[in-house]
Coordinates of C-alpha atoms in Angstrom, one line a residue:
Chain A
X1 CA 134.1 189.2 -8.0
X2 CA 136.6 189.0 -10.8
X3 CA 137.4 185.3 -11.6
X4 CA 139.9 185.3 -14.2
X5 CA 141.6 187.5 -16.9
X6 CA 143.1 187.4 -20.3
X7 CA 145.7 189.5 -21.8
X8 CA 146.7 190.4 -25.3
X9 CA 150.1 192.3 -25.8
X10 CA 151.0 192.3 -29.5
X11 CA 153.3 194.8 -31.4
X12 CA 151.3 194.3 -34.5
X13 CA 153.2 195.6 -37.6
X14 CA 155.4 198.1 -35.3
X15 CA 159.0 197.8 -34.4
X16 CA 157.9 197.6 -30.7
X17 CA 154.8 197.6 -28.5
X18 CA 154.4 201.3 -27.3
X19 CA 151.4 200.3 -25.2
X20 CA 151.8 199.4 -21.6
X21 CA 149.4 197.7 -19.5
X22 CA 148.9 196.6 -15.8
X23 CA 146.8 194.2 -13.9
X24 CA 146.6 194.1 -10.0
X25 CA 144.5 192.5 -7.5
X26 CA 144.5 192.9 -3.7
X27 CA 142.2 191.7 -0.9
X28 CA 141.4 194.1 1.7
X29 CA 139.4 193.8 5.0
X30 CA 136.4 195.5 2.9
X31 CA 136.6 193.1 0.0
X32 CA 138.5 192.6 -3.4
X33 CA 139.9 195.2 -5.4
X34 CA 141.1 194.9 -9.0
X35 CA 142.6 197.2 -11.2
X36 CA 143.0 196.8 -15.1
X37 CA 144.9 199.6 -16.8
X38 CA 145.9 200.1 -20.5
X39 CA 148.0 203.3 -21.6
X40 CA 148.5 203.7 -25.3
X41 CA 152.0 205.6 -26.1
X42 CA 150.5 207.8 -28.6
X43 CA 151.6 206.7 -32.0
X44 CA 153.8 209.1 -33.6
X45 CA 154.9 210.8 -30.6
X46 CA 158.6 210.1 -29.7
X47 CA 159.3 207.7 -26.8
X48 CA 155.7 206.6 -26.4
X49 CA 156.7 203.4 -24.6
X50 CA 158.6 205.7 -22.0
X51 CA 155.5 207.7 -21.1
X52 CA 153.0 204.8 -21.2
X53 CA 155.5 202.7 -19.3
X54 CA 156.0 205.6 -16.7
X55 CA 152.3 206.1 -16.2
X56 CA 151.7 202.4 -15.7
X57 CA 154.5 202.2 -13.1
X58 CA 153.2 205.3 -11.3
X59 CA 149.5 204.1 -11.2
X60 CA 150.6 200.7 -10.1
X61 CA 152.5 202.3 -7.2
X62 CA 149.4 204.4 -6.5
X63 CA 147.1 201.3 -6.5
X64 CA 149.0 199.8 -3.6
X65 CA 150.1 202.8 -1.6
X66 CA 147.5 205.7 -1.9
X67 CA 144.2 203.7 -3.0
X68 CA 144.0 201.5 0.2
X69 CA 143.8 204.3 2.4
X70 CA 141.0 205.9 0.4
X71 CA 139.2 202.7 0.7
X72 CA 139.2 202.5 4.4
X73 CA 136.4 204.8 4.4
X74 CA 134.3 202.8 1.9
X75 CA 134.2 202.9 -2.0
X76 CA 133.6 206.6 -2.6
X77 CA 133.6 207.8 -6.1
X78 CA 134.6 211.4 -5.6
X79 CA 137.5 210.4 -3.2
X80 CA 138.8 208.1 -5.5
X81 CA 138.5 210.4 -8.4
X82 CA 140.3 213.2 -6.6
X83 CA 142.9 211.0 -5.4
X84 CA 143.6 209.8 -8.9
X85 CA 143.5 213.2 -10.5
X86 CA 146.4 214.3 -8.1
X87 CA 148.3 211.3 -9.2
X88 CA 147.6 211.7 -12.9
X89 CA 148.6 215.6 -12.7
X90 CA 151.8 214.8 -11.1
X91 CA 152.7 212.4 -13.7
X92 CA 151.4 214.8 -16.4
X93 CA 153.7 217.7 -15.2
X94 CA 156.8 215.0 -14.8
X95 CA 156.2 213.9 -18.3
X96 CA 156.0 217.4 -19.7
X97 CA 159.0 218.5 -17.9
X98 CA 161.1 215.7 -19.2
X99 CA 159.8 216.2 -22.7
X100 CA 160.6 219.9 -22.5
X101 CA 164.2 219.1 -21.2
X102 CA 165.0 216.6 -23.6
X103 CA 163.2 217.9 -26.6
X104 CA 160.6 215.3 -26.8
X105 CA 157.0 214.7 -26.9
X106 CA 156.1 212.3 -24.4
X107 CA 152.6 211.4 -24.1
X108 CA 150.0 208.7 -23.1
X109 CA 146.4 207.9 -23.1
X110 CA 145.1 205.8 -20.3
X111 CA 142.0 203.7 -19.5
X112 CA 141.6 202.5 -16.0
X113 CA 139.0 199.9 -14.6
X114 CA 138.8 199.5 -11.0
X115 CA 136.5 196.5 -9.5
X116 CA 135.4 196.7 -6.0
X117 CA 133.2 193.8 -4.8
X118 CA 130.3 194.6 -7.1
X119 CA 130.9 198.0 -8.2
X120 CA 133.2 199.3 -11.0
X121 CA 134.8 202.6 -11.9
X122 CA 136.3 203.6 -15.3
X123 CA 138.5 206.4 -16.0
X124 CA 139.7 207.3 -19.4
X125 CA 142.1 209.9 -21.0
X126 CA 142.4 209.4 -24.6
X127 CA 141.0 206.9 -27.4
X128 CA 141.6 203.5 -25.4
X129 CA 138.0 201.9 -25.1
X130 CA 136.1 199.8 -22.5
X131 CA 133.4 197.7 -23.2
X132 CA 130.9 195.7 -20.7
X133 CA 130.2 192.4 -22.2
X134 CA 127.0 190.4 -21.3
X135 CA 124.2 189.3 -23.7
X136 CA 124.9 192.6 -25.3
X137 CA 127.8 194.7 -25.5
X138 CA 128.0 198.3 -24.0
X139 CA 130.5 200.9 -24.5
X140 CA 131.7 202.4 -21.1
X141 CA 133.7 204.8 -22.6
X142 CA 132.8 207.7 -25.1
X143 CA 135.0 208.2 -28.2
X144 CA 137.3 210.9 -27.5
X145 CA 139.3 211.0 -30.7
X146 CA 138.5 214.0 -33.0
X147 CA 139.9 215.1 -36.5
X148 CA 142.9 216.9 -34.8
X149 CA 143.9 213.5 -32.5
X150 CA 143.2 212.8 -28.9
X151 CA 142.0 215.6 -26.8
X152 CA 142.9 214.3 -23.6
X153 CA 146.4 213.1 -23.2
X154 CA 148.6 212.6 -20.1
X155 CA 152.1 214.3 -21.0
X156 CA 151.3 216.6 -23.7
X157 CA 149.2 220.0 -23.5
X158 CA 147.3 221.1 -20.7
X159 CA 146.1 218.5 -18.1
X160 CA 142.4 217.6 -18.3
X161 CA 140.8 215.3 -15.8
X162 CA 139.8 211.9 -17.1
X163 CA 136.5 210.9 -18.2
X164 CA 134.8 208.8 -15.1
X165 CA 131.9 206.6 -15.1
X166 CA 130.8 203.8 -12.9
X167 CA 128.3 201.1 -12.1
X168 CA 127.6 197.8 -10.8
X169 CA 128.8 194.5 -11.9
X170 CA 126.2 192.2 -13.2
X171 CA 126.3 188.4 -12.9
X172 CA 128.6 186.7 -15.3
X173 CA 129.6 190.0 -16.8
X174 CA 132.7 190.5 -18.7
X175 CA 134.8 193.7 -19.3
X176 CA 137.1 194.3 -22.1
X177 CA 139.6 197.2 -22.2
X178 CA 141.7 197.7 -25.2
X179 CA 144.1 200.3 -26.9
X180 CA 143.1 202.0 -30.1
X181 CA 145.3 199.7 -32.2
X182 CA 142.9 196.7 -31.3
X183 CA 139.6 198.4 -31.9
X184 CA 140.7 199.9 -35.2
X185 CA 139.5 197.0 -37.3
X186 CA 137.6 195.0 -35.0
X187 CA 133.9 196.1 -34.3
X188 CA 132.0 195.9 -31.1
X189 CA 129.8 193.1 -33.0
X190 CA 133.2 191.1 -33.5
X191 CA 133.9 191.4 -29.8
X192 CA 130.4 190.5 -28.8
X193 CA 130.8 187.3 -31.1
X194 CA 133.9 186.2 -29.7
X195 CA 133.5 187.1 -25.9
X196 CA 130.0 187.9 -25.3
X197 CA 126.7 185.9 -24.5
X198 CA 128.4 184.6 -21.3
X199 CA 130.1 181.8 -23.2
X200 CA 133.5 182.4 -21.7
X201 CA 133.9 180.7 -18.4
X202 CA 137.6 180.4 -18.2
X203 CA 140.9 182.0 -19.0
X204 CA 141.8 179.8 -21.7
X205 CA 138.8 180.4 -23.7
X206 CA 139.1 184.1 -23.1
X207 CA 142.9 183.9 -24.5
X208 CA 141.8 181.9 -27.5
X209 CA 139.1 184.5 -28.3
X210 CA 141.3 187.4 -27.9
X211 CA 144.1 185.8 -30.0
X212 CA 141.2 185.2 -32.6
X213 CA 140.2 188.9 -32.7
X214 CA 143.7 189.9 -33.0
X215 CA 144.5 187.7 -35.9
X216 CA 141.2 189.3 -37.6
X217 CA 142.4 192.7 -37.0
X218 CA 145.8 191.9 -38.6
X219 CA 144.1 190.3 -41.6
X220 CA 142.0 193.3 -42.1
X221 CA 145.0 195.3 -42.4
X222 CA 145.6 196.7 -38.7
X223 CA 149.4 197.6 -38.4
X224 CA 149.2 199.3 -34.9
X225 CA 150.0 197.8 -31.6
X226 CA 147.2 195.8 -30.1
X227 CA 146.8 195.5 -26.4
X228 CA 143.6 194.3 -24.6
X229 CA 142.7 193.1 -21.2
X230 CA 139.5 191.0 -20.7
X231 CA 138.0 190.2 -16.9
X232 CA 135.5 187.6 -16.3
X233 CA 133.3 188.1 -13.3
X234 CA 131.2 186.0 -11.5
Chain B
X1 CA 193.4 188.4 -27.8
X2 CA 190.6 188.7 -30.0
X3 CA 186.9 188.9 -28.5
X4 CA 184.0 187.5 -30.5
X5 CA 180.9 187.5 -28.4
X6 CA 179.6 184.2 -30.4
X7 CA 179.3 180.7 -29.8
X8 CA 182.5 178.8 -30.4
X9 CA 184.8 181.7 -30.1
X10 CA 188.0 181.4 -28.1
X11 CA 189.3 183.9 -25.4
X12 CA 192.5 182.8 -24.2
X13 CA 192.2 179.1 -23.2
X14 CA 188.5 179.2 -23.0
X15 CA 185.9 178.4 -25.8
X16 CA 182.4 180.0 -25.4
X17 CA 179.7 177.6 -25.3
X18 CA 176.3 179.5 -24.6
X19 CA 175.2 182.7 -23.3
X20 CA 173.9 182.4 -19.7
X21 CA 172.5 185.8 -19.4
X22 CA 173.2 189.5 -19.7
X23 CA 173.9 191.8 -16.5
X24 CA 174.3 195.4 -15.9
X25 CA 178.1 195.3 -16.7
X26 CA 178.1 192.6 -19.6
X27 CA 177.3 189.3 -20.9
X28 CA 177.8 186.1 -18.8
X29 CA 178.9 183.0 -21.1
X30 CA 179.4 179.3 -20.2
X31 CA 182.9 178.6 -21.3
X32 CA 184.9 175.3 -21.6
X33 CA 188.6 175.2 -21.1
X34 CA 190.1 174.2 -24.4
X35 CA 192.8 171.7 -22.5
X36 CA 191.1 170.4 -19.7
X37 CA 187.5 170.4 -21.1
X38 CA 186.2 171.9 -17.6
X39 CA 183.3 174.3 -17.8
X40 CA 183.5 177.7 -16.2
X41 CA 181.2 180.8 -16.3
X42 CA 182.8 183.8 -18.0
X43 CA 181.8 187.3 -17.3
X44 CA 182.6 189.8 -19.9
X45 CA 182.8 193.7 -20.0
X46 CA 183.7 195.8 -23.0
X47 CA 184.5 199.3 -23.7
X48 CA 187.0 201.8 -22.3
X49 CA 189.7 200.1 -20.2
X50 CA 188.9 202.8 -17.6
X51 CA 185.0 202.8 -18.2
X52 CA 182.6 202.0 -15.4
X53 CA 182.0 198.3 -16.4
X54 CA 185.6 197.3 -16.7
X55 CA 186.8 198.9 -13.7
X56 CA 183.7 197.3 -11.7
X57 CA 184.8 193.9 -13.1
X58 CA 188.2 194.4 -12.1
X59 CA 187.0 195.1 -8.5
X60 CA 184.8 192.2 -8.6
X61 CA 187.7 190.0 -9.5
X62 CA 189.7 191.6 -6.5
X63 CA 186.9 190.8 -4.2
X64 CA 186.5 187.1 -5.3
X65 CA 190.3 186.5 -5.0
X66 CA 190.0 187.3 -1.2
X67 CA 186.9 185.4 -0.6
X68 CA 187.6 181.8 0.2
X69 CA 184.4 179.8 1.0
X70 CA 182.5 177.1 -0.8
X71 CA 179.1 179.1 -0.8
X72 CA 181.0 181.6 -3.1
X73 CA 182.3 180.5 -6.7
X74 CA 186.1 180.7 -6.8
X75 CA 187.7 183.0 -9.1
X76 CA 189.8 181.1 -12.1
X77 CA 191.4 183.4 -14.1
X78 CA 191.3 187.2 -15.2
X79 CA 192.0 188.2 -18.7
X80 CA 192.1 191.9 -20.1
X81 CA 193.2 193.5 -23.1
X82 CA 192.6 196.7 -24.9
X83 CA 189.0 195.4 -26.2
X84 CA 187.5 193.7 -23.0
X85 CA 187.7 192.3 -19.7
X86 CA 187.1 188.9 -19.0
X87 CA 186.4 187.2 -15.4
X88 CA 186.6 183.5 -15.5
X89 CA 184.9 181.7 -12.5
X90 CA 183.2 178.5 -11.2
X91 CA 180.1 177.4 -13.1
X92 CA 177.6 176.7 -10.8
X93 CA 174.7 174.6 -12.3
X94 CA 171.3 174.8 -11.0
X95 CA 168.5 177.4 -10.5
X96 CA 168.3 180.8 -9.3
X97 CA 166.6 181.3 -6.1
X98 CA 164.3 183.8 -7.9
X99 CA 163.3 181.1 -10.2
X100 CA 162.6 178.8 -7.1
X101 CA 160.5 181.5 -5.3
X102 CA 158.5 182.2 -8.5
X103 CA 157.4 178.6 -8.9
X104 CA 156.7 177.9 -5.3
X105 CA 156.0 181.0 -3.4
X106 CA 154.4 181.6 -1.0
X107 CA 156.7 178.9 0.9
X108 CA 155.9 177.3 4.0
X109 CA 157.3 179.2 7.0
X110 CA 159.6 176.4 8.1
X111 CA 161.0 176.2 4.6
X112 CA 161.5 179.8 4.2
X113 CA 163.0 180.0 7.5
X114 CA 165.5 177.2 6.6
X115 CA 166.4 179.1 3.3
X116 CA 166.7 182.5 5.1
X117 CA 169.3 180.6 7.6
X118 CA 171.5 179.7 4.7
X119 CA 171.5 183.1 3.1
X120 CA 172.0 184.6 6.3
X121 CA 175.1 182.3 6.8
X122 CA 176.8 183.5 3.5
X123 CA 176.0 187.1 4.3
X124 CA 177.3 186.8 7.8
X125 CA 180.3 185.4 6.4
X126 CA 180.9 188.6 4.3
X127 CA 180.0 190.7 7.2
X128 CA 182.5 188.8 9.4
X129 CA 185.5 189.0 7.0
X130 CA 188.2 191.3 7.9
X131 CA 188.0 193.9 6.3
X132 CA 184.1 193.7 6.2
X133 CA 182.3 193.3 2.8
X134 CA 179.1 194.7 2.0
X135 CA 177.2 193.0 -0.7
X136 CA 174.9 195.8 -1.4
X137 CA 172.8 194.0 -4.0
X138 CA 171.0 191.2 -2.2
X139 CA 168.2 189.8 -4.4
X140 CA 166.9 186.3 -5.2
X141 CA 168.5 186.3 -8.8
X142 CA 171.8 186.8 -7.1
X143 CA 171.4 183.4 -5.2
X144 CA 171.9 180.1 -7.1
X145 CA 170.7 176.8 -5.6
X146 CA 173.1 174.3 -6.9
X147 CA 172.0 170.8 -8.3
X148 CA 173.0 169.5 -4.7
X149 CA 170.6 171.9 -3.0
X150 CA 173.4 174.2 -1.7
X151 CA 172.8 177.9 -1.8
X152 CA 175.7 180.0 -3.5
X153 CA 176.1 183.8 -3.9
X154 CA 176.9 185.1 -7.4
X155 CA 178.0 188.4 -8.8
X156 CA 180.1 190.4 -6.8
X157 CA 180.2 193.6 -8.9
X158 CA 178.7 195.9 -6.4
X159 CA 180.3 194.2 -3.3
X160 CA 182.4 197.1 -1.1
X161 CA 184.8 196.7 1.3
X162 CA 183.4 198.9 4.2
X163 CA 185.5 201.9 5.4
X164 CA 185.0 205.0 7.5
X165 CA 183.1 207.9 5.8
X166 CA 181.7 205.5 2.8
X167 CA 179.1 208.3 1.7
X168 CA 179.6 209.4 -1.9
X169 CA 180.0 206.0 -3.3
X170 CA 177.7 205.3 -6.5
X171 CA 174.3 204.5 -5.9
X172 CA 173.6 200.8 -6.5
X173 CA 171.1 198.0 -5.5
X174 CA 167.5 197.2 -6.9
X175 CA 164.8 199.2 -6.2
X176 CA 162.6 197.3 -3.8
X177 CA 165.3 195.3 -2.3
X178 CA 167.7 198.0 -1.5
X179 CA 167.3 200.0 1.7
X180 CA 166.0 203.2 1.6
X181 CA 169.3 205.2 2.8
X182 CA 171.3 203.1 -0.2
X183 CA 169.0 204.6 -2.8
X184 CA 169.4 208.0 -1.5
X185 CA 173.1 207.3 -1.2
X186 CA 173.3 208.9 2.4
X187 CA 175.8 206.1 3.8
X188 CA 175.6 202.4 3.7
X189 CA 176.4 200.1 6.6
X190 CA 175.9 196.3 7.1
X191 CA 172.2 196.9 7.9
X192 CA 171.5 197.7 4.4
X193 CA 172.2 194.0 3.5
X194 CA 170.0 193.1 6.4
X195 CA 167.1 194.9 4.9
X196 CA 167.6 193.3 1.7
X197 CA 167.6 190.0 3.3
X198 CA 164.4 190.6 5.1
X199 CA 162.8 191.8 1.7
X200 CA 163.7 188.3 0.4
X201 CA 162.3 186.6 3.3
X202 CA 159.0 188.8 3.0
X203 CA 159.0 187.8 -0.7
X204 CA 159.1 184.1 0.2
X205 CA 156.5 184.2 2.5
X206 CA 154.1 186.5 0.4
X207 CA 154.9 185.8 -3.0
X208 CA 154.9 189.4 -3.8
X209 CA 158.2 190.5 -5.6
X210 CA 159.4 193.5 -4.1
X211 CA 160.9 194.6 -7.5
X212 CA 157.7 195.1 -8.8
X213 CA 155.4 198.1 -8.0
X214 CA 154.9 199.5 -5.3
X215 CA 158.5 198.6 -5.0
X216 CA 158.4 197.9 -1.4
X217 CA 158.3 194.4 0.5
X218 CA 155.3 193.3 2.1
X219 CA 155.6 194.2 6.0
X220 CA 154.5 191.7 8.9
X221 CA 150.9 192.8 9.1
X222 CA 150.1 191.7 5.6
X223 CA 151.6 188.3 5.9
X224 CA 148.6 186.8 7.3
X225 CA 147.8 184.4 10.4
X226 CA 150.1 181.4 8.8
X227 CA 153.1 183.3 9.7
X228 CA 154.5 183.4 13.2
X229 CA 154.4 186.7 15.1
X230 CA 158.0 186.5 15.8
X231 CA 158.8 186.3 12.1
X232 CA 156.4 189.1 11.5
X233 CA 158.2 191.2 14.2
X234 CA 161.6 190.5 13.0
X235 CA 160.5 191.4 9.3
X236 CA 159.1 194.6 10.5
X237 CA 162.3 195.6 12.5
X238 CA 164.5 194.8 9.5
X239 CA 162.5 196.7 7.2
X240 CA 162.7 199.7 9.2
X241 CA 163.6 202.7 7.5
X242 CA 165.6 203.8 10.4
X243 CA 169.0 201.8 10.0
X244 CA 169.6 201.8 13.9
X245 CA 166.3 199.7 14.3
X246 CA 167.6 197.0 12.4
X247 CA 169.9 194.1 13.4
X248 CA 173.3 195.3 12.7
X249 CA 174.6 192.7 10.4
X250 CA 174.1 189.4 9.0
X251 CA 175.5 187.7 12.0
X252 CA 172.8 189.5 14.5
X253 CA 170.1 188.6 12.2
X254 CA 171.2 185.1 12.0
X255 CA 170.9 185.0 15.8
X256 CA 167.5 186.4 15.7
X257 CA 166.3 183.8 13.1
X258 CA 167.5 181.1 15.4
X259 CA 165.1 182.0 18.1
X260 CA 162.1 181.7 15.8
X261 CA 160.0 178.4 16.4
X262 CA 157.2 178.7 13.6
X263 CA 155.5 175.2 14.5
X264 CA 154.8 176.1 18.0
X265 CA 153.8 179.7 17.3
X266 CA 151.5 178.4 14.6
X267 CA 149.5 176.4 17.1
X268 CA 149.4 179.3 19.5
X269 CA 148.4 181.7 16.7
X270 CA 145.5 179.1 16.0
X271 CA 144.7 178.8 19.5
X272 CA 144.5 182.5 19.9
X273 CA 142.1 182.7 16.7
X274 CA 139.8 180.0 17.6
X275 CA 139.9 179.0 21.1
X276 CA 139.9 182.3 22.5
X277 CA 136.7 183.2 20.7
X278 CA 135.3 179.7 21.8
X279 CA 136.0 180.2 25.4
X280 CA 134.6 183.7 25.4
X281 CA 131.4 182.9 24.1
X282 CA 131.0 179.7 26.1
X283 CA 131.7 181.8 29.2
X284 CA 128.9 184.2 28.1
X285 CA 126.4 181.5 27.6
X286 CA 127.1 179.5 30.7
X287 CA 127.0 182.9 32.9
X288 CA 123.5 183.6 31.3
X289 CA 122.3 179.8 31.7
X290 CA 123.5 179.8 35.4
X291 CA 121.8 183.1 36.3
X292 CA 118.7 182.1 34.6
X293 CA 118.9 178.7 36.5
X294 CA 119.9 179.9 39.8
X295 CA 117.4 182.9 39.9
X296 CA 114.7 182.4 37.3
X297 CA 113.6 186.0 37.2
X298 CA 114.3 186.8 40.9
X299 CA 116.6 189.7 41.8
X300 CA 120.0 188.8 41.7
X301 CA 122.2 189.3 44.9
X302 CA 124.4 192.3 44.5
X303 CA 127.7 190.7 45.1
X304 CA 127.2 188.1 42.6
X305 CA 125.6 190.5 40.1
X306 CA 128.9 192.8 40.5
X307 CA 130.9 189.4 39.9
X308 CA 129.2 188.4 36.6
X309 CA 129.0 192.0 35.4
X310 CA 132.8 192.5 35.8
X311 CA 133.6 189.4 34.3
X312 CA 131.2 189.9 31.2
X313 CA 132.3 193.4 30.8
X314 CA 136.0 192.5 30.8
X315 CA 135.3 189.9 28.0
X316 CA 133.2 192.4 26.0
X317 CA 136.0 194.9 26.3
X318 CA 138.5 192.6 25.0
X319 CA 136.4 192.0 22.1
X320 CA 135.8 195.6 21.3
X321 CA 139.3 196.5 21.7
X322 CA 140.2 193.6 19.2
X323 CA 137.7 194.7 16.6
X324 CA 137.8 198.6 16.8
X325 CA 141.1 199.8 18.3
X326 CA 143.7 197.6 16.8
X327 CA 144.8 198.2 13.4
X328 CA 145.6 194.8 11.9
X329 CA 146.2 196.3 8.3
X330 CA 143.8 196.8 5.7
X331 CA 145.4 195.0 3.0
X332 CA 145.3 191.3 3.5
X333 CA 146.8 189.9 0.2
X334 CA 148.3 191.2 -3.2
X335 CA 148.0 189.1 -6.1
X336 CA 148.6 189.2 -10.1
X337 CA 150.7 192.3 -10.1
X338 CA 151.3 192.0 -13.9
X339 CA 152.8 194.8 -15.9
X340 CA 153.7 194.5 -19.3
X341 CA 155.7 197.2 -21.1
X342 CA 158.4 197.9 -23.5
X343 CA 159.9 200.4 -21.2
X344 CA 163.3 199.3 -19.8
X345 CA 164.0 199.8 -16.2
X346 CA 162.0 202.0 -13.7
X347 CA 161.6 205.7 -13.5
X348 CA 161.8 208.2 -16.1
X349 CA 165.1 208.0 -18.3
X350 CA 166.3 206.9 -21.3

């Protein structure tokens, strides 16, 4: 069960924050469901915040409108994955058409964490990352960027299904999902030092730790937007 | 007349003091009459004299001129020149209903009902006026709770006089609060305001803001057992996508609200929840004990057996029906609902 959350939403050295993020929770008859989502509006692409904001909006509607009917039959990974892929494909096509009509390149990455009772599912398209923090730090998402840029992106190019992983939530485990700007100059070791080891027990402490990490990133020369969500579980 | 949207600038006989906010049509300023030293609110719209925002402000002034009620701020002046139009009206000091709900929601049903009756009275006044006025953008941020605790309705920019064949008017309203037919522009009637009022009621009781994703108000089934059945039923009928199923206007809704007795129904709900279960299981236990005590392993007389079986089976059927055949709603409560984005508005547009 998710006990508390902490959010970091900094524009860094940029004019505006092109990332968008969402955090939703609902209590259902089958248990408690939480969704944490970060979309990075693809630095360098035009109207990045438009694409990331629109995806966050659509997935928030999806969370409340479509997901409950899927969960009525239990937390089945395959069903959730198919339902999400349909939604992502729709948004991808809408963004692509909007880009073509307005001569823009409208793209965004996405990392979504779904926690249902003691199970979690993670979906990733692009280079935003997710970590599990306990005594050790464990990357839940593979690095997807390559020399030519991000290879999975919603709204640009052909649609590729997001990478999916899942597992069980351990006692006192924490989850951190962040945009690539946050992870640019901050290493997993720094994240473990600030948030790991089971030392974060409440929201205030997590807020402080995230701010400290962001400041460290800026000191080390990060100029990108920095967005992160930390979820503390029981 | 020269317009300077800056503190201290003088427009006509009014000096700008501070910016109160920015709406769809323009900024709203707190201003002071230079001679009387009385404070007023000033709504400004700049641009082309025949542009949308300036013509809307002109219409708003026309509407306010005809409305004479203490719950609606009175029109003081309307100034217009080549550069901008300015509407001067009564300044209402207090907090918006949105701020109040944001701080206190979910409200107790009695309190929410009290507030709803007041909101409904204002809307009923508009619907009752001749010609009938449709407000078309009912949401908590358009209501103000004055320092004396009185509710006031602000911003008549979207208000419309109801006429025959109103289809084709511009789409207005706030996503989540506006009725489905309003967003599709398929003809708006007074029941569209009823839908918006029910969305505000649902927000008060659930703390889920309809203007945030998934952009629809919480329906009766999600409101939990602390809300009376008649309130849930009323909210469901008002939020029906079919306008004919809603109360026809604010006056009809006010009548329906008057019939709700939250305290009494809460007690009945509680009884239904706990007492019913208690009685049912006590009966089952009593029947078993009685059977054992009377016959202690000997065969039970046929008539008695049938009586006991029927009563036990009917109880069991009630339980099975409640548990398996009624759909009480899968989602019980929504919380957090946080979205952070630099994108303005909703949807895919510049």
